[in-house]
Amino acid sequence: MSLSGCAEDRCALPLTHFPLVESLFCRNGSEAMTRAKVTSETIRAMKARGERIPALTAYDFPMARLLDEAEIPLILVGDSLGMVVLGYPDTTHVTMAEMEHHVRAVARAKPRALLGADLPYQSYETADAALANARRLVAAGTDVIKAEGGRDILEQVRAIIAAGIPFLGHLGMLPQRVLLEGGYHVKGKSEPEHQALLADAEALANAGAFAIVLELVTPPVARELTQRIPIPTIGIGSGRDCDGQILVTSDLLGMLPWYNLKHVKPKLNAAEQMRTVIAEWKLGVERPKVEGTKH
Ligand code: KIV
């Protein structure tokens, strides 16, 4: 294989179909030879080895670089993009074009992490639509596709997997159904919900999903699901017993002081620190220049 397309540590060759080869040959130093690209199989195997799976969201190049340098194995361009970056009231406004734009930005970081992307609202109504839109997001640079639902989207899931695109499930509270359900409600409290979650999780695992995000599922049901299915569960607001945890990075960093979330306590008050720095800089600019002093 010719490596002539590798400019320093960034590949010029369109090697996106060979991510392992790319990561081995196109990064600098010995690190490049030891840190292979994370695949959906890597994530699946982490459950078998009893390894916890940390996952975070990114919507742009610098955050993707930071998360990848922190060795987060799974980075998701979630459709939370709509609320976190684009200022929409919920995720039902996010379009395919917006997802593609942000997947491209994140993919330019060439993460070693497995890169996932959400199919946005109403972009997977049929198996044909799901596959066509999944292919668009893969062309934009994602490695795997996530969509919300269980038995109700099995045809779509099967079409995506049959095309060779790894699929990440999403069960529990489904943000794309916020208008239908009139809010964000914890799932698994009633026996019918409990049974539906079990059946959906088993159906997704049988269809070939490599992992399932569990959002706002009661911790006992999340634990039971985690024990019952062979693929990893990645929880958000679903207790500590999932195989992994995922958060919206902006929530973890305290970048959105306008929202009060129950499931995450920010580990940094980034918004407050940014306000302080901006205010200090503004004062510095506004301070009248004293004649004779150097700047
Ligand atoms: O859209 C998103 O960011 C997500 C994660 C929070 C799981 O679906």
PDB file of C-alpha atoms and ligand atoms in Angstrom, residues 57 59 76-81 84 91 118 146 148 170 175 213 215 234 236 246-248 263, ligand 1:
ATOM      1  CA  THR A  57     -21.342  13.700  22.310  1.00  0.00           C
ATOM      2  CA  TYR A  59     -20.842  18.373  17.317  1.00  0.00           C
ATOM      3  CA  LEU A  76     -21.798  10.489  19.156  1.00  0.00           C
ATOM      4  CA  VAL A  77     -23.004  13.302  16.948  1.00  0.00           C
ATOM      5  CA  GLY A  78     -26.393  13.186  18.633  1.00  0.00           C
ATOM      6  CA  ASP A  79     -29.416  15.023  17.380  1.00  0.00           C
ATOM      7  CA  SER A  80     -29.218  16.765  20.775  1.00  0.00           C
ATOM      8  CA  LEU A  81     -27.286  19.021  18.392  1.00  0.00           C
ATOM      9  CA  VAL A  84     -27.278  22.140  22.448  1.00  0.00           C
ATOM     10  CA  THR A  91     -34.771  17.475  18.553  1.00  0.00           C
ATOM     11  CA  ASP A 118     -28.281   9.997  14.879  1.00  0.00           C
ATOM     12  CA  LYS A 146     -28.208   5.387  15.857  1.00  0.00           C
ATOM     13  CA  GLU A 148     -34.732   5.734  18.281  1.00  0.00           C
ATOM     14  CA  HIS A 170     -31.892   3.805  21.525  1.00  0.00           C
ATOM     15  CA  PRO A 175     -36.556  12.570  22.679  1.00  0.00           C
ATOM     16  CA  VAL A 213     -28.513   3.438  24.528  1.00  0.00           C
ATOM     17  CA  GLU A 215     -32.292   6.852  28.176  1.00  0.00           C
ATOM     18  CA  ILE A 234     -25.120   2.482  27.418  1.00  0.00           C
ATOM     19  CA  ILE A 236     -28.109   8.054  30.278  1.00  0.00           C
ATOM     20  CA  ILE A 246     -23.242   8.429  27.747  1.00  0.00           C
ATOM     21  CA  LEU A 247     -23.722  12.145  28.368  1.00  0.00           C
ATOM     22  CA  VAL A 248     -24.214  15.242  26.305  1.00  0.00           C
ATOM     23  CA  HIS A 263     -29.596  13.120  35.522  1.00  0.00           C
TER      24      HIS A 263
HETATM   25  O1  KIV B   1     -28.909  13.007  20.852  1.00  0.00           O
HETATM   26  C1  KIV B   1     -28.120  12.619  21.728  1.00  0.00           C
HETATM   27  O2  KIV B   1     -27.156  13.293  22.091  1.00  0.00           O
HETATM   28  C2  KIV B   1     -28.365  11.324  22.317  1.00  0.00           C
HETATM   29  C3  KIV B   1     -27.575  10.938  23.519  1.00  0.00           C
HETATM   30  C4  KIV B   1     -27.865  11.808  24.660  1.00  0.00           C
HETATM   31  C5  KIV B   1     -27.766   9.528  23.862  1.00  0.00           C
HETATM   32  O3  KIV B   1     -29.180  10.596  21.836  1.00  0.00           O
END
